[in-house]
mmCIF file of C-alpha atoms and ligand atoms in Angstrom:
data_model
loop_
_atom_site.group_PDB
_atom_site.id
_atom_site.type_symbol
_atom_site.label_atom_id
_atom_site.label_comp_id
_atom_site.label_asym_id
_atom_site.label_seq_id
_atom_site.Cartn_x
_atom_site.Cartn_y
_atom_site.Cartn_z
ATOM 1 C CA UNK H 128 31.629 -79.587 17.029
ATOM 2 C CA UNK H 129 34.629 -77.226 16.984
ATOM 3 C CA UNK H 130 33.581 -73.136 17.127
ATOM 4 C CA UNK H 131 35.755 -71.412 14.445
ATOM 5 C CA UNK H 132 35.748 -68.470 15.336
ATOM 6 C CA UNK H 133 37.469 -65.172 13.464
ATOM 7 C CA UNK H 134 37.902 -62.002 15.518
ATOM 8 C CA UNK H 135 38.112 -58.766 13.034
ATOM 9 C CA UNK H 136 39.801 -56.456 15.777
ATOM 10 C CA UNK H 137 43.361 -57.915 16.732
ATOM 11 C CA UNK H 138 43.156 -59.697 20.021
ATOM 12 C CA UNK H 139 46.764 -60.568 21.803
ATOM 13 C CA UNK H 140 45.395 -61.892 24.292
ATOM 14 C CA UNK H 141 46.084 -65.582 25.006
ATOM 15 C CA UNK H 142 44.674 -68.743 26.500
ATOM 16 C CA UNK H 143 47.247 -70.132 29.486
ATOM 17 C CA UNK H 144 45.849 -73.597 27.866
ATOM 18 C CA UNK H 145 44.581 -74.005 24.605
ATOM 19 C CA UNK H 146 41.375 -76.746 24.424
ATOM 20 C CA UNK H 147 41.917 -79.384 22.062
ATOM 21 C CA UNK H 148 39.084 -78.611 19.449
ATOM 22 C CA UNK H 149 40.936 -74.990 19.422
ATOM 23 C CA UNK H 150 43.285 -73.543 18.004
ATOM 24 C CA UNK H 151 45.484 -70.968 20.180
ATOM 25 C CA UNK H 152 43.796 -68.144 18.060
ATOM 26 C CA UNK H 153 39.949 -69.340 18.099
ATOM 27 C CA UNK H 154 40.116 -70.124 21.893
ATOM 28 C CA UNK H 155 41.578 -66.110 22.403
ATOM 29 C CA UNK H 156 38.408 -64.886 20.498
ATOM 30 C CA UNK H 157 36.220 -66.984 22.487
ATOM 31 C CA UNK H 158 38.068 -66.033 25.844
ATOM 32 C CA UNK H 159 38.010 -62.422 24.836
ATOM 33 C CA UNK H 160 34.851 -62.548 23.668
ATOM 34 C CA UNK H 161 33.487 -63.592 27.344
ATOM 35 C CA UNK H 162 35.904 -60.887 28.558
ATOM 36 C CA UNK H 163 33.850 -58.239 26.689
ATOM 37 C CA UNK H 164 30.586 -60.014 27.452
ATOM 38 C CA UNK H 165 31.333 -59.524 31.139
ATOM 39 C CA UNK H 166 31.521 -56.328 31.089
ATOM 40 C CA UNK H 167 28.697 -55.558 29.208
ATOM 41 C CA UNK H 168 25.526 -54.114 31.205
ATOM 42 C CA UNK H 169 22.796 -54.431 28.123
ATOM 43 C CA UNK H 170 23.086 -57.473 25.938
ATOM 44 C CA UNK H 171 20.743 -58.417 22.952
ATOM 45 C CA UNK H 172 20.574 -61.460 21.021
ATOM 46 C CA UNK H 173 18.933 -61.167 17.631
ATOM 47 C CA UNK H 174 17.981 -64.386 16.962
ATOM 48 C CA UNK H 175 16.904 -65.464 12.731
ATOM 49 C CA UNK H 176 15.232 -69.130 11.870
ATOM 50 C CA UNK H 177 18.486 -71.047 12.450
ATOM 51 C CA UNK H 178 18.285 -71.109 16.588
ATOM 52 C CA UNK H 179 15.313 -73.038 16.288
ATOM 53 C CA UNK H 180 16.431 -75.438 13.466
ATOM 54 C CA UNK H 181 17.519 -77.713 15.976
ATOM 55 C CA UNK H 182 14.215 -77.685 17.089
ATOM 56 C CA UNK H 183 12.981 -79.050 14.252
ATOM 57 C CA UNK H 184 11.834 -76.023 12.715
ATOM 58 C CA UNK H 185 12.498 -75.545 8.618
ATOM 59 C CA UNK H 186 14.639 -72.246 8.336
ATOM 60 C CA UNK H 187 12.793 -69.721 5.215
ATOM 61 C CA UNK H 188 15.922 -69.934 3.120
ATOM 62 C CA UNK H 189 17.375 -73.679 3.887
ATOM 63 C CA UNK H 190 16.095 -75.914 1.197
ATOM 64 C CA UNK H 191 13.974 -76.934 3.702
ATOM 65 C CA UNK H 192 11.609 -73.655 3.803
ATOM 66 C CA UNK H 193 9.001 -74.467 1.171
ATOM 67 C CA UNK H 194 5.541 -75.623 1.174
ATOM 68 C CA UNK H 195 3.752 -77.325 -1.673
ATOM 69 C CA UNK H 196 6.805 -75.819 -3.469
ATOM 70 C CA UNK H 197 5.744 -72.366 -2.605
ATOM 71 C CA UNK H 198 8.373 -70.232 -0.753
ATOM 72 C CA UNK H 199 6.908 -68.270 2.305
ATOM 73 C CA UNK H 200 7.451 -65.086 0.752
ATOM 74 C CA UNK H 201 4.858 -66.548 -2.260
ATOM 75 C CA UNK H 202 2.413 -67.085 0.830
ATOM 76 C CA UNK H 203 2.853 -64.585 3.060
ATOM 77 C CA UNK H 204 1.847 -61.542 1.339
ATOM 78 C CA UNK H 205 -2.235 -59.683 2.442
ATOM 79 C CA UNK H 206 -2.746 -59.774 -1.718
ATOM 80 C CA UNK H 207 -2.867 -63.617 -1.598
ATOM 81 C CA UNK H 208 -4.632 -63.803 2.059
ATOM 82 C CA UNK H 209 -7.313 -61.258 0.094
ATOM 83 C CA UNK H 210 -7.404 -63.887 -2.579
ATOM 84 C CA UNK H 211 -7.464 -67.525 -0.833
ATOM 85 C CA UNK H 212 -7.446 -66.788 2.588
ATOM 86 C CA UNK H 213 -8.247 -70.807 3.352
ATOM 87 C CA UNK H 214 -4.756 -71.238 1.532
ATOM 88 C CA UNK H 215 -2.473 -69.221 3.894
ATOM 89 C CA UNK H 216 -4.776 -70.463 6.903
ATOM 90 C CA UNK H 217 -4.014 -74.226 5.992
ATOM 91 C CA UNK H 218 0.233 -73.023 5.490
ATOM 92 C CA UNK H 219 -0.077 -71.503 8.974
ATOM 93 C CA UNK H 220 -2.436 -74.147 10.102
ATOM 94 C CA UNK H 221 0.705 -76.590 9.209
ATOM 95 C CA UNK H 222 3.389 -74.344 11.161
ATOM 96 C CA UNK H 223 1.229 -74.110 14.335
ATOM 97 C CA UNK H 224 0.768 -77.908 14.515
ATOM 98 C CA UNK H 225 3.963 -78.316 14.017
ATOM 99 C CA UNK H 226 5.709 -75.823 16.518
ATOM 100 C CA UNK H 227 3.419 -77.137 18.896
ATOM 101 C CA UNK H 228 5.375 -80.395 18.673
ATOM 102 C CA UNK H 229 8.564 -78.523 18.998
ATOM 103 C CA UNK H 230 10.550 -77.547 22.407
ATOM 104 C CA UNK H 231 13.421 -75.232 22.752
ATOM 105 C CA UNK H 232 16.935 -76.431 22.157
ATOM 106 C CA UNK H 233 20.128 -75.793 24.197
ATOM 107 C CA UNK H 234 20.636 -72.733 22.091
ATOM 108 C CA UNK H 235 17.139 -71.125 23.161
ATOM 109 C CA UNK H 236 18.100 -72.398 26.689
ATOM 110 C CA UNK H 237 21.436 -71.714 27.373
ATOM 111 C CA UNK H 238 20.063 -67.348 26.715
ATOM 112 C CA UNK H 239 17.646 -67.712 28.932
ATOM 113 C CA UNK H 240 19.819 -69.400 31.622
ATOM 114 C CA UNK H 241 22.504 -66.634 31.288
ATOM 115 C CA UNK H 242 19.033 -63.864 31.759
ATOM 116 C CA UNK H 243 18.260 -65.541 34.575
ATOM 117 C CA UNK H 244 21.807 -65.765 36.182
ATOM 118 C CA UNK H 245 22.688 -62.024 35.639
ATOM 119 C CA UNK H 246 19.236 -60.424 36.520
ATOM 120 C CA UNK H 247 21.040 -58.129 39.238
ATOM 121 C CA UNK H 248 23.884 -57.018 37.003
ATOM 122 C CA UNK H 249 22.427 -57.207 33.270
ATOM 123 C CA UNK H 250 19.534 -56.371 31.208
ATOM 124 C CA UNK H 251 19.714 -58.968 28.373
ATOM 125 C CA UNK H 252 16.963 -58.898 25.478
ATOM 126 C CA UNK H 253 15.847 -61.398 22.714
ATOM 127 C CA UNK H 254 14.833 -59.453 19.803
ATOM 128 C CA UNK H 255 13.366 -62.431 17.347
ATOM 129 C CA UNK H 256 12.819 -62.414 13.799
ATOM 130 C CA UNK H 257 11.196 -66.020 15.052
ATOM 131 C CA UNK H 258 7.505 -66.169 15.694
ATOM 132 C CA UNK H 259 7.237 -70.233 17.117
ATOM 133 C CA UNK H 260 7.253 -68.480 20.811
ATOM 134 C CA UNK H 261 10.402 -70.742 21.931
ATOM 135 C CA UNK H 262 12.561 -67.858 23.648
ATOM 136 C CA UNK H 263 9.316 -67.608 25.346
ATOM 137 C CA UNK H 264 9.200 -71.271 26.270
ATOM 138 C CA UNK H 265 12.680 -71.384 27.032
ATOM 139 C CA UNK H 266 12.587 -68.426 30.091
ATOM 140 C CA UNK H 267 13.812 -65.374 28.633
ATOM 141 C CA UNK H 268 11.515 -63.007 30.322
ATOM 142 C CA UNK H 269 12.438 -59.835 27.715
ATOM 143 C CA UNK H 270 11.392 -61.259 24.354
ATOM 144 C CA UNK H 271 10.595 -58.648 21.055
ATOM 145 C CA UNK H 272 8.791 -60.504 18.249
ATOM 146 C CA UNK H 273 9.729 -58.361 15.824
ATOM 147 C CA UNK H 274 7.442 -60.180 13.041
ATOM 148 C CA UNK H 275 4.783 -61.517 15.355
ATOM 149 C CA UNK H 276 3.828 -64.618 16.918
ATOM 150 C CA UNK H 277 2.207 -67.926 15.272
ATOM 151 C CA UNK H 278 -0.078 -68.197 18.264
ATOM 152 C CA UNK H 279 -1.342 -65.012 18.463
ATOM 153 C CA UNK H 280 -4.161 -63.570 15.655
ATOM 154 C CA UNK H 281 -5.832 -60.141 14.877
ATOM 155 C CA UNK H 282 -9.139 -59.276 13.460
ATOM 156 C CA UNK H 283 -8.891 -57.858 9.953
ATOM 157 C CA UNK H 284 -12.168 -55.699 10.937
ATOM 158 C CA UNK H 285 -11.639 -54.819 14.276
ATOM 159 C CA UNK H 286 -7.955 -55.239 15.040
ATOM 160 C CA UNK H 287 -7.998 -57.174 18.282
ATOM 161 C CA UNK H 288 -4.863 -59.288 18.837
ATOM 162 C CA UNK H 289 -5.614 -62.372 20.880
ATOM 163 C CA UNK H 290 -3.598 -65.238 21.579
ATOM 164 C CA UNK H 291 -4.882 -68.284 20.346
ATOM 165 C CA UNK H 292 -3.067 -71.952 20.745
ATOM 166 C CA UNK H 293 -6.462 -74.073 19.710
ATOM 167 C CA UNK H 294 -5.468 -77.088 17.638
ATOM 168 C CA UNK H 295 -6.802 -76.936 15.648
ATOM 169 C CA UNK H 296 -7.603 -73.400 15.605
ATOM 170 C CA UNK H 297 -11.021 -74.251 14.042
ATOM 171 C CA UNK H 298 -12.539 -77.172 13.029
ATOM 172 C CA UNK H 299 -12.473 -76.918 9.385
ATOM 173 C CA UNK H 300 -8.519 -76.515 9.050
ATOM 174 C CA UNK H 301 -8.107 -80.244 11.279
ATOM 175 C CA UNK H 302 -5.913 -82.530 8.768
ATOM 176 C CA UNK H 303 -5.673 -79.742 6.679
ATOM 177 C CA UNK H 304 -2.390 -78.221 5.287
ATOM 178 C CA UNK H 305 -0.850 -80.545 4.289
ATOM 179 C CA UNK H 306 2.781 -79.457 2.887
ATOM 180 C CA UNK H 307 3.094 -82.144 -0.173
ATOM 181 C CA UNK H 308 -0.450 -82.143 -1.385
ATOM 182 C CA UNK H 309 -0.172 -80.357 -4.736
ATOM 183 C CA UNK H 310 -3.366 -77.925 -4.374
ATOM 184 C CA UNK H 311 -2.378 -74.236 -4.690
ATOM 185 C CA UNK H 312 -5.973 -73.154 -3.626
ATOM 186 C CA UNK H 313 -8.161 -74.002 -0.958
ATOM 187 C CA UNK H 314 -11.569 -75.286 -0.560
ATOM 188 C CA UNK H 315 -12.118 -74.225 2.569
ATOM 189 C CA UNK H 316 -15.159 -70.945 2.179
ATOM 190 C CA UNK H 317 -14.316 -68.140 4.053
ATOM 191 C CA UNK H 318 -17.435 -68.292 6.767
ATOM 192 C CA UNK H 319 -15.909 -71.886 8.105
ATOM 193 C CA UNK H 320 -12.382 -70.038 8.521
ATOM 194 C CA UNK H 321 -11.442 -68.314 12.272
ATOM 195 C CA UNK H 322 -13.788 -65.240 12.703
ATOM 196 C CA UNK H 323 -14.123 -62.649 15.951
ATOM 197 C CA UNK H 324 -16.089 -63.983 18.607
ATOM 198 C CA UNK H 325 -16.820 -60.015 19.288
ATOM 199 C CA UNK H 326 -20.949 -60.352 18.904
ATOM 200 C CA UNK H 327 -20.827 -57.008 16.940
ATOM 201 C CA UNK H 328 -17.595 -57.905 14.796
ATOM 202 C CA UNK H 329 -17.589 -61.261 13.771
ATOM 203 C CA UNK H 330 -14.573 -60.132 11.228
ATOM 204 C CA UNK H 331 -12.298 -63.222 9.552
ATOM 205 C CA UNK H 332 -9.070 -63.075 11.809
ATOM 206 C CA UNK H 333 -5.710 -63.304 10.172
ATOM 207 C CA UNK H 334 -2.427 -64.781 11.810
ATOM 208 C CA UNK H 335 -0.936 -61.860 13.692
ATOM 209 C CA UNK H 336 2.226 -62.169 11.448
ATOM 210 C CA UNK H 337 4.339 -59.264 9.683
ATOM 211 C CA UNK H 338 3.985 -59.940 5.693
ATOM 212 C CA UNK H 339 6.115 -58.758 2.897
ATOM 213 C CA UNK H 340 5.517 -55.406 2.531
ATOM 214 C CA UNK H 341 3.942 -55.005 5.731
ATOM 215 C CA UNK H 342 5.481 -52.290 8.269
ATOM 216 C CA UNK H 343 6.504 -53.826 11.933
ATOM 217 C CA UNK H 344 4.199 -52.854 14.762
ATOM 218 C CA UNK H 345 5.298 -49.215 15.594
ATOM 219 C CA UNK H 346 5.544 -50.036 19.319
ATOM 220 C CA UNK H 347 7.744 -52.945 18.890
ATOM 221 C CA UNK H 348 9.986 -50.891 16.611
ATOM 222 C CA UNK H 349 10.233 -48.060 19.402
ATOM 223 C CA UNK H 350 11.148 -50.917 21.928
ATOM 224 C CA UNK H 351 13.587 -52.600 19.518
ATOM 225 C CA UNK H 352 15.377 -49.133 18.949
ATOM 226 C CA UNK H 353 15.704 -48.476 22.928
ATOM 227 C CA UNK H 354 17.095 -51.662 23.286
ATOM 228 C CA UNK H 355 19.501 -51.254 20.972
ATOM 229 C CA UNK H 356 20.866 -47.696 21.166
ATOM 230 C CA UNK H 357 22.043 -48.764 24.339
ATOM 231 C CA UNK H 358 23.646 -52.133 23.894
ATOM 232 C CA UNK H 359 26.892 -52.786 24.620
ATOM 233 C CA UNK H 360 27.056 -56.390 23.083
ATOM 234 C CA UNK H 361 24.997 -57.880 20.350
ATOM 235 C CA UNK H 362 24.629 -61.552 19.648
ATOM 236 C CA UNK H 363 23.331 -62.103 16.264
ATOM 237 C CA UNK H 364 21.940 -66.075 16.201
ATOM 238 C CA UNK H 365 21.365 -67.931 12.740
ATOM 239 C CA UNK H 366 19.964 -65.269 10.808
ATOM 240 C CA UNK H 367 20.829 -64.995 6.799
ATOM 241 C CA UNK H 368 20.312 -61.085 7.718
ATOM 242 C CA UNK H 369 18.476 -60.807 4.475
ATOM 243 C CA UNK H 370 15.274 -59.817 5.743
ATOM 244 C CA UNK H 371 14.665 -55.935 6.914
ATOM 245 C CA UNK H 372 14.471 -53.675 8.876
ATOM 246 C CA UNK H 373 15.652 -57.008 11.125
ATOM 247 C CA UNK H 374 19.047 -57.426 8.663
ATOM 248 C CA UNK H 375 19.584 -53.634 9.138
ATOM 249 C CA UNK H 376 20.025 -53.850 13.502
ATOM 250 C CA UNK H 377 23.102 -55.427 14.036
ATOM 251 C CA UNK H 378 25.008 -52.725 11.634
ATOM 252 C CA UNK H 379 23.615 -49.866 13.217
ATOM 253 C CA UNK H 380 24.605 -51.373 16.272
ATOM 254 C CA UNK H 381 28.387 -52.169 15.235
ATOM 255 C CA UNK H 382 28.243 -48.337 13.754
ATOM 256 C CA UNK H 383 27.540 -47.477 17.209
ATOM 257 C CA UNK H 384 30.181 -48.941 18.990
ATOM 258 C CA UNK H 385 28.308 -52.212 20.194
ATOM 259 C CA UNK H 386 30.361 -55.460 19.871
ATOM 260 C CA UNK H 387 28.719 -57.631 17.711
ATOM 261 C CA UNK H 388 29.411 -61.592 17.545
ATOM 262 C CA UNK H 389 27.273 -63.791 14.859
ATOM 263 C CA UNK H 390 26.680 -67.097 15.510
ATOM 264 C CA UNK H 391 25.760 -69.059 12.050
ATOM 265 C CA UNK H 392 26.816 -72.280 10.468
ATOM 266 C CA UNK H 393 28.384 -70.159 7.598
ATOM 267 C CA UNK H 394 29.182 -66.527 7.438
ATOM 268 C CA UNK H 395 26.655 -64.086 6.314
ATOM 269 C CA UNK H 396 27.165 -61.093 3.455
ATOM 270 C CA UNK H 397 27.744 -58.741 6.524
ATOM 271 C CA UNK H 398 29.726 -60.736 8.857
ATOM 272 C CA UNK H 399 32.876 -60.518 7.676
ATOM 273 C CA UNK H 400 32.635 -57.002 7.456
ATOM 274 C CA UNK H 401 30.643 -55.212 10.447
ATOM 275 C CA UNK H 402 31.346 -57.688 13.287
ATOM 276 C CA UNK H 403 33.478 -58.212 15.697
ATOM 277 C CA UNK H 404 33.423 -62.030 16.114
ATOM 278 C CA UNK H 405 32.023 -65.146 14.140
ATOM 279 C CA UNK H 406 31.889 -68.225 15.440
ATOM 280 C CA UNK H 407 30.831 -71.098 13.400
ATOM 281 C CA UNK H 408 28.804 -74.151 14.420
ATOM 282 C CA UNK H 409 25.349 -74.840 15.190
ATOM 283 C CA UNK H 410 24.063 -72.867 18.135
ATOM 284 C CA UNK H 411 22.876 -74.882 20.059
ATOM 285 C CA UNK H 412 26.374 -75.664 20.556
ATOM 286 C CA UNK H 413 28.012 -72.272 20.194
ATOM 287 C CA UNK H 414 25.686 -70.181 22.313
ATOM 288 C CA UNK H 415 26.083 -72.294 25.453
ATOM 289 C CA UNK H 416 30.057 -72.076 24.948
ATOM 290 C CA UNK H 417 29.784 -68.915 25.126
ATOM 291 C CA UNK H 418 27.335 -67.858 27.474
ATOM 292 C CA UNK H 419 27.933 -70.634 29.781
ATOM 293 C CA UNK H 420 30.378 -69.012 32.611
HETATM 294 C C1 LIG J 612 8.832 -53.422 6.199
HETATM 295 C C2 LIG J 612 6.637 -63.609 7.643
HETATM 296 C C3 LIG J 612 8.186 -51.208 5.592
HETATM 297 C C4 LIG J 612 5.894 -64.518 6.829
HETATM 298 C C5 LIG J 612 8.693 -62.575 7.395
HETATM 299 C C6 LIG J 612 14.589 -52.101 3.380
HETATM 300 C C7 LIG J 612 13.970 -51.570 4.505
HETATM 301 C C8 LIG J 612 12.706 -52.009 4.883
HETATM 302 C C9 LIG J 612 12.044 -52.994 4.141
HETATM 303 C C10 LIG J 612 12.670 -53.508 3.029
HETATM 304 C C11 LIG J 612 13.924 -53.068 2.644
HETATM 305 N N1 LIG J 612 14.271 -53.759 1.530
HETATM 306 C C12 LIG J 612 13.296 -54.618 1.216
HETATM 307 C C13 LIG J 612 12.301 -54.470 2.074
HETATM 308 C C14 LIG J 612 11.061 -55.213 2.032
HETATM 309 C C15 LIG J 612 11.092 -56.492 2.882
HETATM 310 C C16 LIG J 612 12.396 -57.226 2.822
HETATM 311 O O1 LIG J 612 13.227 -57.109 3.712
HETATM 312 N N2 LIG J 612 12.557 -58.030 1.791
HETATM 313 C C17 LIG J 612 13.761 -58.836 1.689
HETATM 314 C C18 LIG J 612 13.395 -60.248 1.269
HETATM 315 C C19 LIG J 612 14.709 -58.135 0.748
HETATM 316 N N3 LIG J 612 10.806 -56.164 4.257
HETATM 317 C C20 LIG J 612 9.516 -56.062 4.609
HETATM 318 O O2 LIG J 612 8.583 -56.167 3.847
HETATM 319 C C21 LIG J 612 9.261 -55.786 6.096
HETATM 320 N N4 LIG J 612 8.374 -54.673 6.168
HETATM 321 O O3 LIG J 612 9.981 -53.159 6.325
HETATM 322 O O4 LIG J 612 7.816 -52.471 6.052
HETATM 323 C C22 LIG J 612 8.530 -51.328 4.121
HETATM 324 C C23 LIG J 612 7.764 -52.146 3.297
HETATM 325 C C24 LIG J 612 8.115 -52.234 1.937
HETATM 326 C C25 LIG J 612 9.219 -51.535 1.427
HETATM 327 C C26 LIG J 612 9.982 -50.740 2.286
HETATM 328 C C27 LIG J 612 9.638 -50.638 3.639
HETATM 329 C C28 LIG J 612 8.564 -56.953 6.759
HETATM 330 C C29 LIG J 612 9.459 -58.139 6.766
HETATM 331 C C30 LIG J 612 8.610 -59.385 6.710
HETATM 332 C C31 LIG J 612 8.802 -60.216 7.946
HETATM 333 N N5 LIG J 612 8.112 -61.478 7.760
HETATM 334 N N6 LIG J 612 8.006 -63.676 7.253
HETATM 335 C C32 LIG J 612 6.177 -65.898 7.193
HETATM 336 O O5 LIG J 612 7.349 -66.286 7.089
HETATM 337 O O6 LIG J 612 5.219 -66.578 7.595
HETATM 338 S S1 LIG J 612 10.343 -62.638 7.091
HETATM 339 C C33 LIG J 612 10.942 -64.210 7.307
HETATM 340 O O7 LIG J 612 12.346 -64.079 7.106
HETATM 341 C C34 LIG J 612 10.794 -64.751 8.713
HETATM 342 O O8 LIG J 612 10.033 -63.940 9.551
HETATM 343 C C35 LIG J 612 12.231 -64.828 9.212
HETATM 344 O O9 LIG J 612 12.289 -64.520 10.527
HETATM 345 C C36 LIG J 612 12.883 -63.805 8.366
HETATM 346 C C37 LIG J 612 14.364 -63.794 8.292
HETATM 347 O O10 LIG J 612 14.825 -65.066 7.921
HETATM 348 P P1 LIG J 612 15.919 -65.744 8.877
HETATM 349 O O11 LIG J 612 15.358 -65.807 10.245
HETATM 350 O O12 LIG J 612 17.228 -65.056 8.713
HETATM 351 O O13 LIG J 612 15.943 -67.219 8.327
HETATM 352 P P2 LIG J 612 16.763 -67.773 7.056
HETATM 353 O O14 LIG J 612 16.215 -69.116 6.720
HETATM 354 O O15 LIG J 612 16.826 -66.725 6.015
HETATM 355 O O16 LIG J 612 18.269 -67.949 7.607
HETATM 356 C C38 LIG J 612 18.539 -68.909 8.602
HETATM 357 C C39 LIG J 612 19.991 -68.699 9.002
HETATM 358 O O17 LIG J 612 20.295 -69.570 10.080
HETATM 359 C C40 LIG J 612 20.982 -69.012 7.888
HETATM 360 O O18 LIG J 612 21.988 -68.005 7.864
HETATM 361 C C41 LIG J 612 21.583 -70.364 8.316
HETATM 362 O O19 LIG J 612 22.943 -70.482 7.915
HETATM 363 C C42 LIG J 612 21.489 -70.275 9.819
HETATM 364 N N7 LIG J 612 21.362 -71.554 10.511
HETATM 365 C C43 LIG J 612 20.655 -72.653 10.113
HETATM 366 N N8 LIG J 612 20.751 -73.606 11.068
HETATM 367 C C44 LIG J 612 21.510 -73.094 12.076
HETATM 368 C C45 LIG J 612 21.899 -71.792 11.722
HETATM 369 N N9 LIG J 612 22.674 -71.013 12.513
HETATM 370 C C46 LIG J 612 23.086 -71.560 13.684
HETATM 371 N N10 LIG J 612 22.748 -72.800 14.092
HETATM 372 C C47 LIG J 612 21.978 -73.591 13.313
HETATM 373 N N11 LIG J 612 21.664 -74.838 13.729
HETATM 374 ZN ZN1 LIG J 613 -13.163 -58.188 15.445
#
C-alpha cells in the first residue's frame, strides 16, 4: 500500500533515491517527517477507532459501527442505561467478548516498539479515544484512555472503578447481545445484572465508559493537557476527529507550534487545514513506515 502523503509547509528537501511506491515529493514528506520526529523529545499519538480496525474492531462511524441498527451514540447515553440498563449491558456485553478475541495490529505495535526503543531520549504518550485496552496489550507503557476502558466498571452508588475481564461478566449476559437480534429492550431484570460485591453497597455497576454528554474524568483531562502543552510532535491515528474535547487536541496542539501528522485512510475536515503532514493508508501500514528507524 503506497503512503500519499501531502506536507502543508514547503519541504525542499529531497530523497538521494526515490522508493518505487513514491513519488519524489511523498518520499521528502516522509523523510522530513522522520527528520522532525527525531528531534522531537515529547511525542503523542492520538489514536481514534481506525488503529484498531485492523484488529477487527468496527470503527463508530464506518458502516460497520451499528448494533441491532442502533448507532452507539443511540446506546451510549446514562438516560437509556436509567431506562434498560440490561440493553446497554448486553451492547457492551457484545464488545467485551469480542475485543477479547482481538490482538493488537502492527499499527498498535510498531508505537509501542518505537516507546520502547527511545526510553532514554523520548517521552512518547498514547492518548486513546479507544477503550478495547490494545495500546495496553501492545507495550506502550504511557497510555491515557481518554473515554475509559471496556474492561474496567464503576459502581453507580458508590463509585469504585474496578477492572473486570470476566466472560462473561455475569452469568445472565452469557449468549446474550447478540448484534442482529431485532429486540430493542432487554429481558434481563436489573438484580441478575453486575452489582458491587462491597457487602454494604451492593449498587448495579455500569461500564466505566465516557457517554454522550458525559464530562471526561478530570484527572485524565489534567494529564492529557500536560502531555500536550509540551509536545513537540503529534501523531493523530484514524480518528474522524468528530468527537470532543478528543477532536479539539490536535488543533490546539498545531496552534501551539507542535507538528502534527494524521494518519487516516481519507483526510479528515481538519487535516487539510491544521496539519502538517497526511499520509494516507491504513496504519497498520503507515505507522510502522514511519516510526520504524
Ligand atoms: C464532554 C462512548 C462536557 C460510548 C464515546 C464541544 C466540546 C465538548 C463537548 C462537545 C462539544 N460539542 C459537542 C459535544 C458533545 C459531545 C460530542 O463531541 N459530540 C459529537 C458527536 C459532536 N462530547 C461529549 O459528550 C463528551 N463529553 O465533552 O463533556 C460536555 C458535555 C456536553 C456538552 C458540552 C460539554 C464525551 C464524548 C463521548 C465519548 N464517548 N463513545 C461508546 O462508544 O460505547 S465517543 C466514540 O467516538 C468513541 O469513544 C470513539 O473513540 C469516538 C471517536 O470516534 P473515532 O475514534 O474517531 O472513530 P470513527 O469511527 O468516528 O472514525 C474512525 C476513523 O478511522 C475514520 O476517520 C476512518 O477513516 C479511520 N480509519 C478506519 N480504518 C482505518 C482508519 N485509519 C487508519 N487505518 C485504518 N485501517
Ligand atoms: Zn459500590
Amino acid at each position: 500500500m503506497c503512503i500519499v502523503s501531502r506536507s502543508i509547509r514547503k519541504r525542499t528537501k529531497t530523497l538521494g533515491f526515490v522508493p518505487k511506491f513514491l513519488s519524489q515529493t511523498q518520499a521528502s514528506d516522509l523523510a522530513k517527517f522522520k527528520q522532525d520526529l527525531k528531534s522531537a523529545k515529547e511525542v503523542v499519538v492520538l489514536s481514534g477507532a481506525g488503529i484498531s480496525a485492523e484488529s477487527g474492531i468496527p470503527t463508530f462511524r464506518g458502516n460497520d459501527g451499528l448494533w441491532r441498527k442502533l448507532s452507539c451514540p443511540d446506546l451510549s447515553k446514562p438516560s437509556v442505561f436509567r431506562d434498560d440498563p440490561g440493553l446497554v449491558w448486553e451492547f457492551y456485553h457484545f464488545r467485551r467478548e469480542m475485543v477479547l478475541k482481538t490482538k493488537p495490529n502492527a499499527g498498535h505495535i510498531a508505537i509501542a516498539q518505537y516507546e520502547a526503543r527511545h526510553k532514554n531520549d523520548k517521552k512518547v504518550t498514547v492518548v486513546t479515544q479507544n477503550f478495547d485496552g490494545l495500546h495496553a496489550k501492545a507495550g506502550s507503557s504511557r497510555v491515557i484512555e481518554l473515554h475509559g476502558n471496556l474492561f474496567k466498571t464503576r459502581c453507580t452508588k458508590c463509585n469504585e472503578v474496578l477492572v473486570n475481564t470476566d466472560s462473561p461478566i455475569c452469568p445472565a449476559l452469557a449468549g446474550q447481545g447478540s448484534p442482529t437480534s431485532n429486540k430493542l429492550t432487554s429481558d434481563i431484570a436489573e438484580k441478575d445484572l453486575p452489582h458491587c460485591k462491597k457487602p454494604d453497597c451492593n449498587g448495579l455497576l455500569r461500564p466505566h465508559i465516557v457517554w454522550f454528554g458525559e464530562t471526561l474524568e478530570p484527572a485524565i483531562v489534567e494529564q492529557t493537557d500536560a502531555v500536550i502543552s509540551k509536545c513537540n510532535v503529534c501523531l493523530v491515528v484514524g480518528t474522524s476527529s468528530l468527537v470532543f474535547p478528543a477532536a479539539a487536541y490536535p488543533s490546539v496542539m498545531a496552534a501551539g507550534g507542535t507538528i502534527v501528522a494524521e494518519f487516516n485512510l481519507e483526510p479528515t475536515l481538519i487535516s487539510s487545514t491544521k496539519f502538517d503532514y497526511y499520509f494516507e493508508g491504513p496504519s497498520s501500514v503507515t505507522l510502522p513506515e514511519a516510526l520504524n528507524e
